[in-house]
XYZ file of C-alpha atoms in Angstrom:
361
model
C -4.995 -38.176 -11.215
C -2.178 -40.677 -11.748
C -0.953 -43.116 -9.095
C 2.583 -44.451 -8.815
C 3.261 -47.748 -7.029
C 6.675 -48.500 -5.517
C 8.153 -51.795 -4.391
C 11.226 -53.051 -2.583
C 13.153 -55.259 -4.996
C 14.692 -57.463 -2.307
C 18.060 -55.710 -2.532
C 17.113 -52.685 -0.439
C 16.129 -50.526 -3.412
C 12.759 -48.830 -3.873
C 11.596 -49.079 -7.493
C 8.438 -48.464 -9.512
C 6.605 -50.936 -11.741
C 9.151 -50.379 -14.513
C 12.178 -50.875 -12.292
C 13.146 -47.178 -12.024
C 14.551 -46.136 -8.666
C 12.323 -43.791 -6.676
C 15.176 -41.331 -6.257
C 15.369 -40.948 -10.048
C 11.719 -39.956 -10.451
C 10.971 -36.239 -10.723
C 7.595 -34.683 -10.045
C 6.293 -32.082 -12.477
C 6.494 -28.964 -10.279
C 6.060 -25.421 -11.582
C 8.933 -23.413 -10.010
C 7.126 -20.137 -10.783
C 3.713 -21.043 -9.412
C 1.478 -18.102 -8.450
C -1.837 -18.184 -6.609
C -4.609 -15.855 -7.757
C -6.118 -13.550 -5.123
C -8.077 -11.137 -7.335
C -8.711 -10.550 -11.039
C -10.244 -7.640 -12.916
C -13.297 -9.763 -13.730
C -13.847 -10.584 -10.051
C -13.224 -6.996 -8.965
C -15.744 -5.494 -11.372
C -18.293 -8.130 -10.437
C -17.962 -7.221 -6.740
C -17.838 -3.482 -7.413
C -21.025 -3.533 -9.481
C -22.883 -5.134 -6.583
C -22.141 -2.121 -4.393
C -22.307 0.972 -6.625
C -20.824 4.099 -5.068
C -23.134 7.050 -4.545
C -22.257 10.071 -6.718
C -20.516 12.835 -4.762
C -22.810 15.507 -6.252
C -25.900 13.707 -4.986
C -24.367 13.216 -1.542
C -23.374 16.897 -1.418
C -26.953 17.885 -2.193
C -28.391 15.566 0.444
C -26.035 16.844 3.137
C -26.684 20.493 2.248
C -30.425 19.844 2.490
C -29.953 18.122 5.860
C -27.900 21.091 7.086
C -30.614 23.541 5.988
C -33.241 21.486 7.822
C -31.151 21.673 10.999
C -30.737 25.448 10.579
C -34.527 25.812 10.227
C -35.173 23.711 13.320
C -32.651 25.736 15.343
C -34.199 29.034 14.142
C -37.555 27.867 15.501
C -36.012 27.704 18.957
C -35.406 23.968 19.054
C -32.211 23.395 21.061
C -30.440 20.071 21.328
C -28.531 18.612 24.241
C -28.528 15.146 22.686
C -27.720 15.186 19.005
C -29.550 13.074 16.447
C -28.110 10.874 13.710
C -28.741 13.736 11.281
C -26.462 16.046 13.306
C -23.792 13.369 13.462
C -24.025 12.544 9.746
C -23.726 16.183 8.660
C -20.814 16.840 11.015
C -19.024 13.646 9.969
C -19.492 14.383 6.281
C -18.101 17.905 6.359
C -15.345 17.103 8.879
C -14.122 13.714 7.591
C -15.203 13.586 3.933
C -14.953 17.249 2.944
C -12.040 17.698 5.397
C -13.398 20.863 6.995
C -12.024 21.887 10.379
C -14.097 20.854 13.392
C -15.563 24.299 14.167
C -17.063 25.097 10.714
C -18.260 21.495 10.375
C -19.968 21.809 13.769
C -21.666 25.056 12.710
C -22.888 23.348 9.545
C -24.417 20.595 11.685
C -25.770 23.057 14.276
C -23.542 21.538 16.946
C -22.428 24.033 19.569
C -18.716 24.595 20.015
C -17.346 25.516 23.434
C -15.820 28.974 23.304
C -16.300 29.933 26.961
C -13.193 31.259 28.748
C -10.996 30.370 25.805
C -7.660 32.114 26.227
C -6.131 34.072 23.414
C -3.932 31.812 21.339
C -0.286 32.535 22.121
C 1.013 30.604 19.135
C 0.306 32.499 15.936
C 0.907 32.046 12.208
C 4.551 33.086 12.521
C 5.151 30.332 15.082
C 3.391 27.832 12.837
C 5.585 28.714 9.865
C 8.696 28.509 12.029
C 7.791 25.025 13.288
C 6.988 23.711 9.808
C 10.351 24.916 8.506
C 12.117 23.574 11.618
C 10.737 20.033 11.253
C 11.296 20.129 7.510
C 15.000 20.661 8.199
C 15.179 18.411 11.287
C 12.460 15.724 10.896
C 13.729 13.676 13.872
C 13.650 16.603 16.310
C 11.615 16.230 19.523
C 8.977 18.533 20.995
C 11.580 19.809 23.453
C 13.850 20.658 20.520
C 10.950 22.599 19.000
C 10.377 24.518 22.260
C 14.097 25.358 22.449
C 14.041 26.611 18.859
C 10.982 28.799 19.512
C 12.560 30.183 22.691
C 15.697 31.166 20.787
C 13.796 32.701 17.868
C 10.964 34.578 19.645
C 11.378 37.028 22.482
C 9.532 36.297 25.752
C 8.401 32.867 24.551
C 7.604 30.728 27.613
C 5.209 27.917 26.608
C 5.892 24.337 27.656
C 6.177 21.175 25.565
C 2.528 20.136 26.089
C 1.103 23.324 24.567
C 3.625 23.303 21.745
C 2.968 19.605 21.111
C -0.782 20.209 20.748
C -0.099 23.115 18.400
C 2.247 20.960 16.298
C -0.406 18.251 16.013
C -3.585 20.273 15.461
C -2.419 23.470 13.769
C 0.770 22.458 11.956
C -0.676 19.036 11.030
C 2.622 17.335 11.878
C 2.455 13.797 13.277
C 5.046 11.280 14.468
C 5.287 8.296 12.173
C 7.614 5.491 11.265
C 10.749 6.705 9.498
C 11.007 5.907 5.791
C 14.655 5.653 4.796
C 15.701 7.124 1.452
C 19.163 6.575 -0.049
C 21.158 9.741 -0.672
C 21.234 8.988 -4.394
C 17.434 9.177 -4.604
C 17.462 12.959 -4.807
C 20.904 13.420 -6.297
C 21.157 15.985 -9.086
C 21.685 13.172 -11.596
C 18.499 11.301 -10.625
C 16.474 14.502 -10.301
C 17.453 15.372 -13.850
C 16.484 11.882 -15.063
C 13.114 12.218 -13.345
C 12.557 15.651 -14.857
C 13.492 14.443 -18.355
C 11.144 11.451 -18.022
C 8.173 13.626 -17.037
C 8.993 16.178 -19.728
C 9.171 13.414 -22.348
C 5.817 11.805 -21.576
C 3.725 14.737 -20.375
C 2.838 15.708 -23.946
C 2.078 12.173 -25.173
C -1.211 10.271 -25.054
C -0.194 8.675 -21.733
C -2.667 9.649 -18.993
C -2.358 8.107 -15.536
C -6.109 8.390 -14.937
C -7.186 6.862 -18.250
C -4.795 4.440 -19.967
C -2.159 3.203 -17.498
C -1.742 0.046 -15.423
C 0.716 0.210 -12.518
C 2.643 -2.896 -11.471
C 4.777 -3.695 -8.425
C 5.423 -6.351 -5.796
C 5.887 -6.389 -2.030
C 6.842 -8.970 0.576
C 5.380 -9.917 3.946
C 5.653 -12.624 6.585
C 3.755 -13.849 9.617
C 5.966 -11.870 12.016
C 5.124 -8.445 10.604
C 3.660 -6.174 13.284
C 3.020 -2.493 13.905
C 6.382 -0.853 14.741
C 5.005 0.895 17.846
C 3.628 -0.504 21.125
C 2.978 0.617 24.721
C 4.681 -0.618 27.872
C 5.433 0.567 31.409
C 7.960 3.379 31.515
C 11.496 1.989 31.530
C 10.415 -1.433 30.245
C 10.739 -2.719 26.670
C 7.590 -3.163 24.588
C 7.508 -6.887 23.795
C 5.232 -8.419 21.152
C 5.206 -12.207 20.825
C 5.485 -13.718 17.345
C 4.973 -17.324 16.220
C 8.631 -17.767 15.260
C 11.869 -15.822 15.182
C 12.459 -16.739 11.531
C 9.442 -16.565 9.240
C 8.903 -17.634 5.645
C 8.407 -14.656 3.352
C 5.623 -14.380 0.796
C 5.371 -11.970 -2.109
C 2.281 -10.181 -3.416
C 2.396 -9.071 -7.053
C -0.201 -6.475 -8.003
C -1.463 -4.505 -10.987
C -3.952 -1.641 -10.681
C -5.319 1.220 -12.756
C -6.954 4.457 -11.629
C -10.346 2.718 -11.646
C -9.742 -1.010 -11.243
C -7.780 -3.787 -9.603
C -6.380 -5.663 -12.595
C -4.651 -8.619 -10.922
C -3.373 -9.634 -7.485
C -1.225 -12.783 -7.234
C 0.735 -14.366 -4.398
C 4.025 -16.207 -4.672
C 4.421 -18.774 -1.951
C 7.821 -20.399 -1.311
C 8.255 -23.868 -2.781
C 8.067 -26.641 -0.220
C 10.476 -29.558 -0.166
C 8.821 -32.501 -1.928
C 9.091 -35.957 -0.381
C 7.947 -39.325 -1.690
C 6.263 -41.805 0.639
C 7.740 -45.262 0.206
C 7.161 -48.712 1.673
C 7.826 -48.959 5.375
C 6.871 -45.322 6.057
C 10.310 -44.228 4.840
C 10.682 -40.831 3.192
C 13.274 -39.707 0.735
C 13.880 -36.193 -0.471
C 13.192 -35.645 -4.138
C 16.485 -34.956 -5.925
C 16.958 -31.333 -6.877
C 18.250 -31.142 -10.403
C 18.743 -27.410 -10.052
C 18.839 -25.286 -6.939
C 15.632 -23.254 -6.752
C 15.546 -19.529 -6.008
C 13.984 -18.574 -2.692
C 12.938 -15.076 -3.755
C 10.844 -13.605 -6.534
C 12.743 -13.824 -9.822
C 12.146 -12.852 -13.441
C 10.292 -16.122 -14.074
C 7.639 -15.245 -11.482
C 7.301 -11.750 -12.904
C 6.960 -12.954 -16.502
C 4.208 -15.332 -15.440
C 2.433 -12.575 -13.498
C 2.586 -10.136 -16.430
C 1.287 -12.855 -18.755
C -1.701 -13.541 -16.462
C -2.318 -9.794 -16.105
C -2.383 -9.333 -19.886
C -4.717 -12.346 -20.209
C -7.144 -10.544 -17.913
C -6.807 -7.234 -19.751
C -7.451 -8.980 -23.081
C -11.008 -9.644 -21.887
C -11.689 -5.894 -21.947
C -11.132 -4.360 -25.419
C -11.134 -0.822 -24.020
C -7.766 -1.608 -22.388
C -6.042 -2.267 -25.694
C -2.801 -0.294 -26.108
C -2.644 0.604 -22.397
C 0.696 1.515 -20.835
C 2.153 -0.972 -18.332
C 4.065 1.200 -15.831
C 6.921 -0.482 -13.899
C 9.995 0.585 -11.962
C 13.427 -0.345 -13.261
C 14.077 -3.255 -10.872
C 16.247 -5.971 -12.395
C 13.458 -8.567 -12.584
C 11.245 -6.089 -14.501
C 13.647 -5.052 -17.236
C 14.094 -8.333 -19.087
C 13.790 -7.991 -22.876
C 11.400 -10.967 -22.779
C 8.975 -8.937 -20.645
C 9.073 -5.910 -22.943
C 8.670 -8.092 -26.024
C 5.736 -9.996 -24.510
C 3.916 -6.785 -23.542
C 4.382 -5.181 -26.956
C 3.437 -8.275 -28.973
C 0.213 -8.503 -26.949
C -0.803 -4.992 -28.033
C 0.273 -3.014 -24.962
C 3.130 -0.626 -24.191
C 5.858 -1.187 -21.591
C 7.098 1.907 -19.789
C 9.871 1.950 -17.187
C 10.201 4.654 -14.546
C 13.479 6.472 -13.836
C 15.551 5.258 -10.840
C 14.299 5.967 -7.304
C 10.916 7.319 -8.417
C 8.212 5.590 -6.318
C 6.182 8.812 -6.321
C 5.579 8.248 -10.050
C 4.056 4.808 -9.425
C 0.728 5.082 -7.529
C 0.712 1.408 -6.500
C 3.834 2.071 -4.381
C 2.015 4.724 -2.356
C -0.588 2.485 -0.699
């Protein structure tokens, strides 16, 4: 660590030991500094400590547990309080295997209440109608759905509560935050580009599950909150945040089907000040105005660090680096760096986040 000493020269100027003015001294600051959050080496080290249980073995264990429960029930043993075995079997088939509640309950020998259950008034034809209705009008309300059913089906007289439950549990339609898509995303021109891209690479050696690394970045700040909240009817839902204007940070990530390759964070540069005699502070002169956002320089540095990590694993040689066609990704320097390091750069067609798995988290 080097120390700089500053003095007042008697004429009101602050100078160093060589007579240079403090305002003329520049600190060596990396404008594209990135902080490491996770590397492939760290990820594999953590993953190996907690090996995942094979699905086949877990299937066998749960089937055996289910058979044991069937045997116990056949012997006349009835349960009013269910054991951990009942709960584990039900949870596995309902949440892991994604069975419906009733068959999962039967597998776990958990009784389902069918007493005085009325005949279901909403049938498959109503389900299909609702799915098509919300596909065409995704921002429609439950009342809109009831009105549509009333117009389309004779003698239909169910209320919004019953229809709402049917929409949720049978149609599997839920209310969620709107994701806005530009009209050009699914224009005929971009659809054709997407089709041509898939057609071009589907018969090559590129395999998403075996030899591809997916790269992207996303921003966040301290004020980010869930978009929904509860409040008294007629009153706004207020959530307090530390500040009305927050500094944004950017996470840059690279993953494969099996691994986290690299996760880096770009933090905004802070204004540097030099402490001088008399507790005075002077701003360091800015030779060039710095960019506040993530630019090509940050991305080049991230790709370089990602490739450094991949170089440690020979089996990743010649992998594809999959990126969207954002301006900061398409620099010739990035493509050249990737290819000279023994990898292959591949850019997605415009408006195609569905082709980049890292964008779907």
